[in-house]
Amino acid sequence: MHLKDEGPGPCFGTIELYVVDHWRSPDIVESLDAVSVDLCEIGTALYDPEQGGLRDELYEDLALPGKTPIVDRVRMDRRFRGQGLGVYLTGLALDYLSHGAGVIALFPGPLDDAPMPPTGSWREADEAALAAARARLGRAWSRLGFEHYRDGT
């Protein structure tokens, strides 16, 4: 994402999206795991390891099962955070890329540059702050129609 229409202006954010094609991947969860642990968690929530396809209860709710766009990361420059711009621009990208999609998934997790606890382990206050951050992100993504499915996905 850049600030100018013509040519590359200063970058103020990035969106990483992956599209799972159910018909071209013999083991979707394994393929997602090869990319990242986060994608593997989303894949494990959505796909049945025994059948290799979408979980039955998810499949039954879909009008058109097909490809699955997965939002892996949305990063915004600190100056633009908290204004809904990342959600808005991700919504535009998903609208463009999601035709024929049965499911669009993400895991509303904390920012990569959030400070880690000083001891390296989460204390109660740290866990409460993490839970609050996830809840805020979940509410932000719900503006695009996302809803909780299972295991944080």
JSON list of C-alpha atoms in Angstrom, two decimals, residues 1-99:
[
{"chain": "A", "resi": 1, "resn": "MET", "atom": "CA", "xyz": [0.00, 0.00, 0.00]},
{"chain": "A", "resi": 2, "resn": "HIS", "atom": "CA", "xyz": [1.44, 3.32, -1.08]},
{"chain": "A", "resi": 3, "resn": "LEU", "atom": "CA", "xyz": [0.46, 6.94, -0.61]},
{"chain": "A", "resi": 4, "resn": "LYS", "atom": "CA", "xyz": [0.65, 7.93, -4.32]},
{"chain": "A", "resi": 5, "resn": "ASP", "atom": "CA", "xyz": [-1.36, 6.85, -7.33]},
{"chain": "A", "resi": 6, "resn": "GLU", "atom": "CA", "xyz": [1.52, 7.25, -9.78]},
{"chain": "A", "resi": 7, "resn": "GLY", "atom": "CA", "xyz": [4.63, 5.25, -9.05]},
{"chain": "A", "resi": 8, "resn": "PRO", "atom": "CA", "xyz": [5.81, 3.94, -5.73]},
{"chain": "A", "resi": 9, "resn": "GLY", "atom": "CA", "xyz": [5.23, 6.40, -2.92]},
{"chain": "A", "resi": 10, "resn": "PRO", "atom": "CA", "xyz": [6.11, 5.77, 0.70]},
{"chain": "A", "resi": 11, "resn": "CYS", "atom": "CA", "xyz": [4.80, 2.40, 1.83]},
{"chain": "A", "resi": 12, "resn": "PHE", "atom": "CA", "xyz": [2.37, 2.60, 4.75]},
{"chain": "A", "resi": 13, "resn": "GLY", "atom": "CA", "xyz": [1.29, -1.02, 5.02]},
{"chain": "A", "resi": 14, "resn": "THR", "atom": "CA", "xyz": [1.13, -4.51, 3.59]},
{"chain": "A", "resi": 15, "resn": "ILE", "atom": "CA", "xyz": [-1.53, -7.19, 3.25]},
{"chain": "A", "resi": 16, "resn": "GLU", "atom": "CA", "xyz": [-0.54, -10.84, 2.87]},
{"chain": "A", "resi": 17, "resn": "LEU", "atom": "CA", "xyz": [-3.28, -13.02, 1.42]},
{"chain": "A", "resi": 18, "resn": "TYR", "atom": "CA", "xyz": [-3.21, -16.65, 0.36]},
{"chain": "A", "resi": 19, "resn": "VAL", "atom": "CA", "xyz": [-5.84, -18.45, -1.69]},
{"chain": "A", "resi": 20, "resn": "VAL", "atom": "CA", "xyz": [-6.36, -22.16, -1.08]},
{"chain": "A", "resi": 21, "resn": "ASP", "atom": "CA", "xyz": [-7.63, -24.03, -4.12]},
{"chain": "A", "resi": 22, "resn": "HIS", "atom": "CA", "xyz": [-9.41, -27.10, -2.76]},
{"chain": "A", "resi": 23, "resn": "TRP", "atom": "CA", "xyz": [-9.02, -28.96, -6.03]},
{"chain": "A", "resi": 24, "resn": "ARG", "atom": "CA", "xyz": [-5.28, -28.48, -6.48]},
{"chain": "A", "resi": 25, "resn": "SER", "atom": "CA", "xyz": [-3.82, -29.26, -3.08]},
{"chain": "A", "resi": 26, "resn": "PRO", "atom": "CA", "xyz": [-3.68, -32.89, -1.96]},
{"chain": "A", "resi": 27, "resn": "ASP", "atom": "CA", "xyz": [-3.05, -31.94, 1.70]},
{"chain": "A", "resi": 28, "resn": "ILE", "atom": "CA", "xyz": [-4.20, -28.41, 2.45]},
{"chain": "A", "resi": 29, "resn": "VAL", "atom": "CA", "xyz": [-3.11, -28.26, 6.09]},
{"chain": "A", "resi": 30, "resn": "GLU", "atom": "CA", "xyz": [0.36, -29.55, 5.23]},
{"chain": "A", "resi": 31, "resn": "SER", "atom": "CA", "xyz": [0.64, -27.00, 2.43]},
{"chain": "A", "resi": 32, "resn": "LEU", "atom": "CA", "xyz": [-0.36, -24.18, 4.78]},
{"chain": "A", "resi": 33, "resn": "ASP", "atom": "CA", "xyz": [2.05, -25.46, 7.44]},
{"chain": "A", "resi": 34, "resn": "ALA", "atom": "CA", "xyz": [4.87, -25.21, 4.90]},
{"chain": "A", "resi": 35, "resn": "VAL", "atom": "CA", "xyz": [4.18, -21.46, 4.68]},
{"chain": "A", "resi": 36, "resn": "SER", "atom": "CA", "xyz": [3.65, -20.57, 8.35]},
{"chain": "A", "resi": 37, "resn": "VAL", "atom": "CA", "xyz": [2.49, -21.82, 11.73]},
{"chain": "A", "resi": 38, "resn": "ASP", "atom": "CA", "xyz": [-0.33, -19.25, 11.73]},
{"chain": "A", "resi": 39, "resn": "LEU", "atom": "CA", "xyz": [-1.69, -20.53, 8.41]},
{"chain": "A", "resi": 40, "resn": "CYS", "atom": "CA", "xyz": [-1.47, -24.08, 9.72]},
{"chain": "A", "resi": 41, "resn": "GLU", "atom": "CA", "xyz": [-3.63, -23.11, 12.72]},
{"chain": "A", "resi": 42, "resn": "ILE", "atom": "CA", "xyz": [-6.25, -21.61, 10.43]},
{"chain": "A", "resi": 43, "resn": "GLY", "atom": "CA", "xyz": [-6.07, -24.67, 8.17]},
{"chain": "A", "resi": 44, "resn": "THR", "atom": "CA", "xyz": [-6.50, -27.03, 11.12]},
{"chain": "A", "resi": 45, "resn": "ALA", "atom": "CA", "xyz": [-9.60, -25.10, 12.21]},
{"chain": "A", "resi": 46, "resn": "LEU", "atom": "CA", "xyz": [-11.18, -25.17, 8.73]},
{"chain": "A", "resi": 47, "resn": "TYR", "atom": "CA", "xyz": [-10.16, -28.53, 7.26]},
{"chain": "A", "resi": 48, "resn": "ASP", "atom": "CA", "xyz": [-10.86, -32.05, 8.45]},
{"chain": "A", "resi": 49, "resn": "PRO", "atom": "CA", "xyz": [-7.57, -33.99, 8.47]},
{"chain": "A", "resi": 50, "resn": "GLU", "atom": "CA", "xyz": [-9.40, -37.28, 7.91]},
{"chain": "A", "resi": 51, "resn": "GLN", "atom": "CA", "xyz": [-11.37, -36.15, 4.85]},
{"chain": "A", "resi": 52, "resn": "GLY", "atom": "CA", "xyz": [-8.92, -33.56, 3.55]},
{"chain": "A", "resi": 53, "resn": "GLY", "atom": "CA", "xyz": [-11.70, -31.07, 2.82]},
{"chain": "A", "resi": 54, "resn": "LEU", "atom": "CA", "xyz": [-13.64, -28.45, 4.72]},
{"chain": "A", "resi": 55, "resn": "ARG", "atom": "CA", "xyz": [-15.13, -29.61, 7.99]},
{"chain": "A", "resi": 56, "resn": "ASP", "atom": "CA", "xyz": [-18.67, -30.97, 7.47]},
{"chain": "A", "resi": 57, "resn": "GLU", "atom": "CA", "xyz": [-20.46, -28.33, 9.56]},
{"chain": "A", "resi": 58, "resn": "LEU", "atom": "CA", "xyz": [-18.69, -25.57, 7.65]},
{"chain": "A", "resi": 59, "resn": "TYR", "atom": "CA", "xyz": [-19.27, -27.15, 4.25]},
{"chain": "A", "resi": 60, "resn": "GLU", "atom": "CA", "xyz": [-23.00, -27.56, 4.94]},
{"chain": "A", "resi": 61, "resn": "ASP", "atom": "CA", "xyz": [-23.38, -23.82, 5.70]},
{"chain": "A", "resi": 62, "resn": "LEU", "atom": "CA", "xyz": [-21.87, -22.72, 2.40]},
{"chain": "A", "resi": 63, "resn": "ALA", "atom": "CA", "xyz": [-23.90, -21.87, -0.65]},
{"chain": "A", "resi": 64, "resn": "LEU", "atom": "CA", "xyz": [-20.84, -22.16, -2.90]},
{"chain": "A", "resi": 65, "resn": "PRO", "atom": "CA", "xyz": [-17.86, -24.13, -1.57]},
{"chain": "A", "resi": 66, "resn": "GLY", "atom": "CA", "xyz": [-14.77, -23.25, -3.54]},
{"chain": "A", "resi": 67, "resn": "LYS", "atom": "CA", "xyz": [-11.48, -21.48, -3.01]},
{"chain": "A", "resi": 68, "resn": "THR", "atom": "CA", "xyz": [-10.57, -20.13, 0.42]},
{"chain": "A", "resi": 69, "resn": "PRO", "atom": "CA", "xyz": [-8.81, -16.77, 0.66]},
{"chain": "A", "resi": 70, "resn": "ILE", "atom": "CA", "xyz": [-6.90, -16.51, 3.95]},
{"chain": "A", "resi": 71, "resn": "VAL", "atom": "CA", "xyz": [-5.70, -13.20, 5.33]},
{"chain": "A", "resi": 72, "resn": "ASP", "atom": "CA", "xyz": [-2.34, -14.00, 6.89]},
{"chain": "A", "resi": 73, "resn": "ARG", "atom": "CA", "xyz": [-1.05, -10.55, 7.89]},
{"chain": "A", "resi": 74, "resn": "VAL", "atom": "CA", "xyz": [-2.14, -6.94, 7.69]},
{"chain": "A", "resi": 75, "resn": "ARG", "atom": "CA", "xyz": [0.55, -4.52, 8.79]},
{"chain": "A", "resi": 76, "resn": "MET", "atom": "CA", "xyz": [0.02, -0.78, 9.01]},
{"chain": "A", "resi": 77, "resn": "ASP", "atom": "CA", "xyz": [2.47, 1.99, 9.74]},
{"chain": "A", "resi": 78, "resn": "ARG", "atom": "CA", "xyz": [1.92, 3.09, 13.36]},
{"chain": "A", "resi": 79, "resn": "ARG", "atom": "CA", "xyz": [0.63, 6.48, 12.16]},
{"chain": "A", "resi": 80, "resn": "PHE", "atom": "CA", "xyz": [-2.34, 4.79, 10.43]},
{"chain": "A", "resi": 81, "resn": "ARG", "atom": "CA", "xyz": [-3.32, 2.19, 13.02]},
{"chain": "A", "resi": 82, "resn": "GLY", "atom": "CA", "xyz": [-6.61, 2.31, 14.86]},
{"chain": "A", "resi": 83, "resn": "GLN", "atom": "CA", "xyz": [-8.47, 4.18, 12.12]},
{"chain": "A", "resi": 84, "resn": "GLY", "atom": "CA", "xyz": [-9.94, 1.19, 10.29]},
{"chain": "A", "resi": 85, "resn": "LEU", "atom": "CA", "xyz": [-7.82, 1.73, 7.20]},
{"chain": "A", "resi": 86, "resn": "GLY", "atom": "CA", "xyz": [-6.26, -1.76, 7.28]},
{"chain": "A", "resi": 87, "resn": "VAL", "atom": "CA", "xyz": [-9.68, -3.40, 7.56]},
{"chain": "A", "resi": 88, "resn": "TYR", "atom": "CA", "xyz": [-11.08, -1.20, 4.79]},
{"chain": "A", "resi": 89, "resn": "LEU", "atom": "CA", "xyz": [-8.22, -1.88, 2.36]},
{"chain": "A", "resi": 90, "resn": "THR", "atom": "CA", "xyz": [-8.26, -5.60, 3.18]},
{"chain": "A", "resi": 91, "resn": "GLY", "atom": "CA", "xyz": [-11.99, -5.59, 2.43]},
{"chain": "A", "resi": 92, "resn": "LEU", "atom": "CA", "xyz": [-11.30, -4.06, -0.98]},
{"chain": "A", "resi": 93, "resn": "ALA", "atom": "CA", "xyz": [-8.63, -6.68, -1.71]},
{"chain": "A", "resi": 94, "resn": "LEU", "atom": "CA", "xyz": [-10.92, -9.52, -0.59]},
{"chain": "A", "resi": 95, "resn": "ASP", "atom": "CA", "xyz": [-13.78, -8.20, -2.70]},
{"chain": "A", "resi": 96, "resn": "TYR", "atom": "CA", "xyz": [-11.49, -8.27, -5.71]},
{"chain": "A", "resi": 97, "resn": "LEU", "atom": "CA", "xyz": [-9.91, -11.67, -5.00]},
{"chain": "A", "resi": 98, "resn": "SER", "atom": "CA", "xyz": [-12.74, -13.66, -3.43]},
{"chain": "A", "resi": 99, "resn": "HIS", "atom": "CA", "xyz": [-15.08, -14.36, -6.34]}
]
